[in-house]
Coordinates of C-alpha atoms in Angstrom, one line a residue:
X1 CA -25.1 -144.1 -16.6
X2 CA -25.0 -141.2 -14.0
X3 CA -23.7 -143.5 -10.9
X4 CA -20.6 -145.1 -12.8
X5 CA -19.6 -141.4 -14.0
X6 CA -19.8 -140.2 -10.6
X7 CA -17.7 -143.5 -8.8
X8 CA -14.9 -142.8 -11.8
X9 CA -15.1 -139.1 -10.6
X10 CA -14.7 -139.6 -7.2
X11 CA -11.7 -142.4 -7.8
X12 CA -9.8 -140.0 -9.9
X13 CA -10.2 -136.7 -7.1
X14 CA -9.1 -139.3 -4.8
X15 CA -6.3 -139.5 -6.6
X16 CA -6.0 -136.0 -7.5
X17 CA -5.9 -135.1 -3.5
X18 CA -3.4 -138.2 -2.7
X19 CA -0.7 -136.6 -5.6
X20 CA -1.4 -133.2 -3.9
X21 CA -0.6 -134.4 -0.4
X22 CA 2.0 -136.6 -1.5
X23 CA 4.1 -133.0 -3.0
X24 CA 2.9 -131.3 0.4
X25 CA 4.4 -133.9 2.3
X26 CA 7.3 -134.3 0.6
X27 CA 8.2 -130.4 0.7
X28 CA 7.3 -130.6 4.6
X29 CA 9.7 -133.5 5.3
X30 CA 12.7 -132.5 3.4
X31 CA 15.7 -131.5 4.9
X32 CA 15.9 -127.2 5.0
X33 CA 17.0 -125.7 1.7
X34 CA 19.0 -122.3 2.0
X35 CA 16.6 -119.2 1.2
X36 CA 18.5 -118.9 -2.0
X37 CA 17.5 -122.3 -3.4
X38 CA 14.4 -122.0 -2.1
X39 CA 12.9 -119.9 -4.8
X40 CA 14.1 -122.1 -7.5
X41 CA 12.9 -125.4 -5.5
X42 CA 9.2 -123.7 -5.0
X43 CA 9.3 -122.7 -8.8
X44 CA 10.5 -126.4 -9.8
X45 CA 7.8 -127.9 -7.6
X46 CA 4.9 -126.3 -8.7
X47 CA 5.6 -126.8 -12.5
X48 CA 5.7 -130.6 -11.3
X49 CA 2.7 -130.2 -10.3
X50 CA 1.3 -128.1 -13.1
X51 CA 2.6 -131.0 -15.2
X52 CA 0.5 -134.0 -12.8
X53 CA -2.5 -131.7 -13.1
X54 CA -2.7 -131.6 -17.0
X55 CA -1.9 -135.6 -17.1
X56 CA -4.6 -136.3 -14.7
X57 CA -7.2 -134.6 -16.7
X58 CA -6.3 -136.2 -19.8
X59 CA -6.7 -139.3 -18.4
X60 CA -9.9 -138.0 -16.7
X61 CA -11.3 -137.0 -20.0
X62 CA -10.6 -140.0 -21.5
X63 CA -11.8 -142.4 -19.0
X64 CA -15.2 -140.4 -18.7
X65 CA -15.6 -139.4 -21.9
X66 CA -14.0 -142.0 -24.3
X67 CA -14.3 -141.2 -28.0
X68 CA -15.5 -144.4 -29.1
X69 CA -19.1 -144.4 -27.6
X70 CA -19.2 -140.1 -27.5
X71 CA -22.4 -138.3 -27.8
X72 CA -22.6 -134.4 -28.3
X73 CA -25.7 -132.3 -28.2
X74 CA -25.4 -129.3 -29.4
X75 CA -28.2 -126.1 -29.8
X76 CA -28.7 -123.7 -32.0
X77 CA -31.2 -121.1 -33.0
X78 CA -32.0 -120.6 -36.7
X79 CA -34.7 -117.8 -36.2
X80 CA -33.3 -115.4 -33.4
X81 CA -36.0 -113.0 -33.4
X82 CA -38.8 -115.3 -32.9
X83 CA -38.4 -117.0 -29.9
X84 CA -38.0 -116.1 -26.5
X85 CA -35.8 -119.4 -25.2
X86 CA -37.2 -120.2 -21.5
X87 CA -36.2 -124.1 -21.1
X88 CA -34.6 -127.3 -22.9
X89 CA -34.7 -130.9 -21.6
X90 CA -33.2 -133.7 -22.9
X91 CA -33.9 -137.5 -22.9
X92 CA -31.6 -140.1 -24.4
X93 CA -34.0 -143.6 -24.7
X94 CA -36.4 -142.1 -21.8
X95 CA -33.7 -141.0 -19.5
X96 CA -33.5 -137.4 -18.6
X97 CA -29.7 -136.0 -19.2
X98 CA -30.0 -132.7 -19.6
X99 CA -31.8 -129.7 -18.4
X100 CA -31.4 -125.9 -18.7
X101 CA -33.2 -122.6 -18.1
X102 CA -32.0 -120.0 -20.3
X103 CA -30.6 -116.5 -18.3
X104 CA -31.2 -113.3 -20.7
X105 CA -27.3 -113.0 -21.1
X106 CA -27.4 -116.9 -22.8
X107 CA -30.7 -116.0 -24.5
X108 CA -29.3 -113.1 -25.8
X109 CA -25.8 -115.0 -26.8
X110 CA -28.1 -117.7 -29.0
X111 CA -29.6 -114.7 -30.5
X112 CA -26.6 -113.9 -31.5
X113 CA -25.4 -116.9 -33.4
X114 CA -23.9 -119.0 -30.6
X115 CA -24.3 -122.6 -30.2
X116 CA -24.7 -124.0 -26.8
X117 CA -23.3 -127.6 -26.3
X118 CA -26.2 -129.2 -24.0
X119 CA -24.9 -132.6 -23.8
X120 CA -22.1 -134.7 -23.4
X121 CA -21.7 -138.3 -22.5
X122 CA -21.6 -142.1 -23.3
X123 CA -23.9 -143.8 -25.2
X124 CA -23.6 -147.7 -26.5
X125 CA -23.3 -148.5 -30.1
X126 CA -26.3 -149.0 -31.9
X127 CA -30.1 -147.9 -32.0
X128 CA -31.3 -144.5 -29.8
X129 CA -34.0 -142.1 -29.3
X130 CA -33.1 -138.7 -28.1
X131 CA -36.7 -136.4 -27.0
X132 CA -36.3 -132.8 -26.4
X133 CA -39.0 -130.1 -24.4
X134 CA -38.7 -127.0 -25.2
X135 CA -40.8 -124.2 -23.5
X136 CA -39.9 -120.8 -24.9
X137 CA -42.3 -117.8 -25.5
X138 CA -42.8 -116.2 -29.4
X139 CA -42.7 -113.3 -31.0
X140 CA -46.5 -112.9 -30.6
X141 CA -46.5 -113.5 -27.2
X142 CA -47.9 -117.1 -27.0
X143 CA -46.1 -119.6 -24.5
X144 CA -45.2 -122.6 -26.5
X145 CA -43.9 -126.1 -25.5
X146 CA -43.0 -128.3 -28.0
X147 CA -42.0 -132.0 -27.6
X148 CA -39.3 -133.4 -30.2
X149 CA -38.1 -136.7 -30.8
X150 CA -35.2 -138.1 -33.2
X151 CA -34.2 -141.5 -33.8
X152 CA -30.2 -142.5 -34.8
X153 CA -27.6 -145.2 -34.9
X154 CA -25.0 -144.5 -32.7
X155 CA -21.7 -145.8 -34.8
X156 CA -18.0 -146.4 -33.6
X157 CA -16.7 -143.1 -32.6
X158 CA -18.1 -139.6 -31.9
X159 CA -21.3 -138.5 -32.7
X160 CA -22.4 -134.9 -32.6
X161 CA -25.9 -133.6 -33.3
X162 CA -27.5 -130.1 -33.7
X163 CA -30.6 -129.5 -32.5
X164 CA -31.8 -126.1 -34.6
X165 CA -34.7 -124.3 -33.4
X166 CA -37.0 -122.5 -36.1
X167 CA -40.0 -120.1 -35.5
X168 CA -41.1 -118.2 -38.6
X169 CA -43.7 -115.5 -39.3
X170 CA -47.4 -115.3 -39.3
X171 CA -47.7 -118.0 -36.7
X172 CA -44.5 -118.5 -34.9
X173 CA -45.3 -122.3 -34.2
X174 CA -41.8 -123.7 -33.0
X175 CA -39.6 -126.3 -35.4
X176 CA -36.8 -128.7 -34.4
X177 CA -34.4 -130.1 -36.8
X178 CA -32.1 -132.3 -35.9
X179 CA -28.4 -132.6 -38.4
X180 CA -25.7 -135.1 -37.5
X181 CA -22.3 -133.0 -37.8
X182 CA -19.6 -134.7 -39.3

């Protein structure tokens, strides 16, 4: 999974650096252009460029992340007040895909209402497990870690999922829900 993402990445800044040095070398070897026309030569160049850069990362995008097989993990926390997010891992069939400690700035963002996106990548149709660990403290002080697992079908075409976190008054035990967004 990890080793095929990284050859494609590696092919495509390749090829990123071999259009760069291909516009270098052409403004290097062309014959001198009057300091008037200069300007508008310079100008004309670089929105060439601009132009290579933005269809590079649309291919890019779609040959790492193609929206057939897509998987999207997102996070969200449902009781902001009760938990004090430290960590989150993530596991698709076993595999570890995602890991994250939490800064008080992105704690305090979650508290907020934001959604963090945690994962995205490429997963085969059909049958899946995804397993989260989540180590966080709550509001009565006790360090929790909680262990999560969800089982899907992975059909034709993206598939996002929301992993809510829920801790709620007198005990404050963590809760994971998982919802498939449409």
């Amino acid at each position: 999974m990890f080793g095929t993402q990284q050859t494609q990445r590696r092919r495509i800044a390749h090829r990123r650096v071999v259009a760069i040095g291909s516009v270098i070398l052409a403004l290097l070897t062309a014959p001198p252009i009057p300091a008037a026309g200069l300007d508008e030569e310079l100008e004309r160049l670089s929105a060439e460029v601009a132009s290579h850069s933005e269809r590079v990362f649309a291919l890019e995008q779609k040959v790492l992340h193609p929206a057939n097989t897509r998987l999207a993990v997102f996070l969200t926390l449902q009781s902001r007040d009760a938990l004090d997010l430290d960590s989150v891992e993530l596991f698709v069939n076993g595999q570890p895909v995602a890991s994250h400690l939490y800064s008080d700035r992105e704690r305090a963002s979650l508290e907020r209402g934001g959604i963090q996106q945690l994962f995205t990548g490429n997963l085969q149709n059909g049958e899946h497990e995804l397993k989260t660990v989540i180590t966080a403290r709550s509001a009565d002080d006790d360090f929790v870690r909680r262990e999560s697992t969800h089982r899907f079908r992975k059909r034709p075409g993206v598939l996002r999922l929301q992993l809510s976190l829920e801790a709620r008054a007198p005990d404050y035990e963590p809760r994971v829900s998982f919802v498939e967004w449409e």
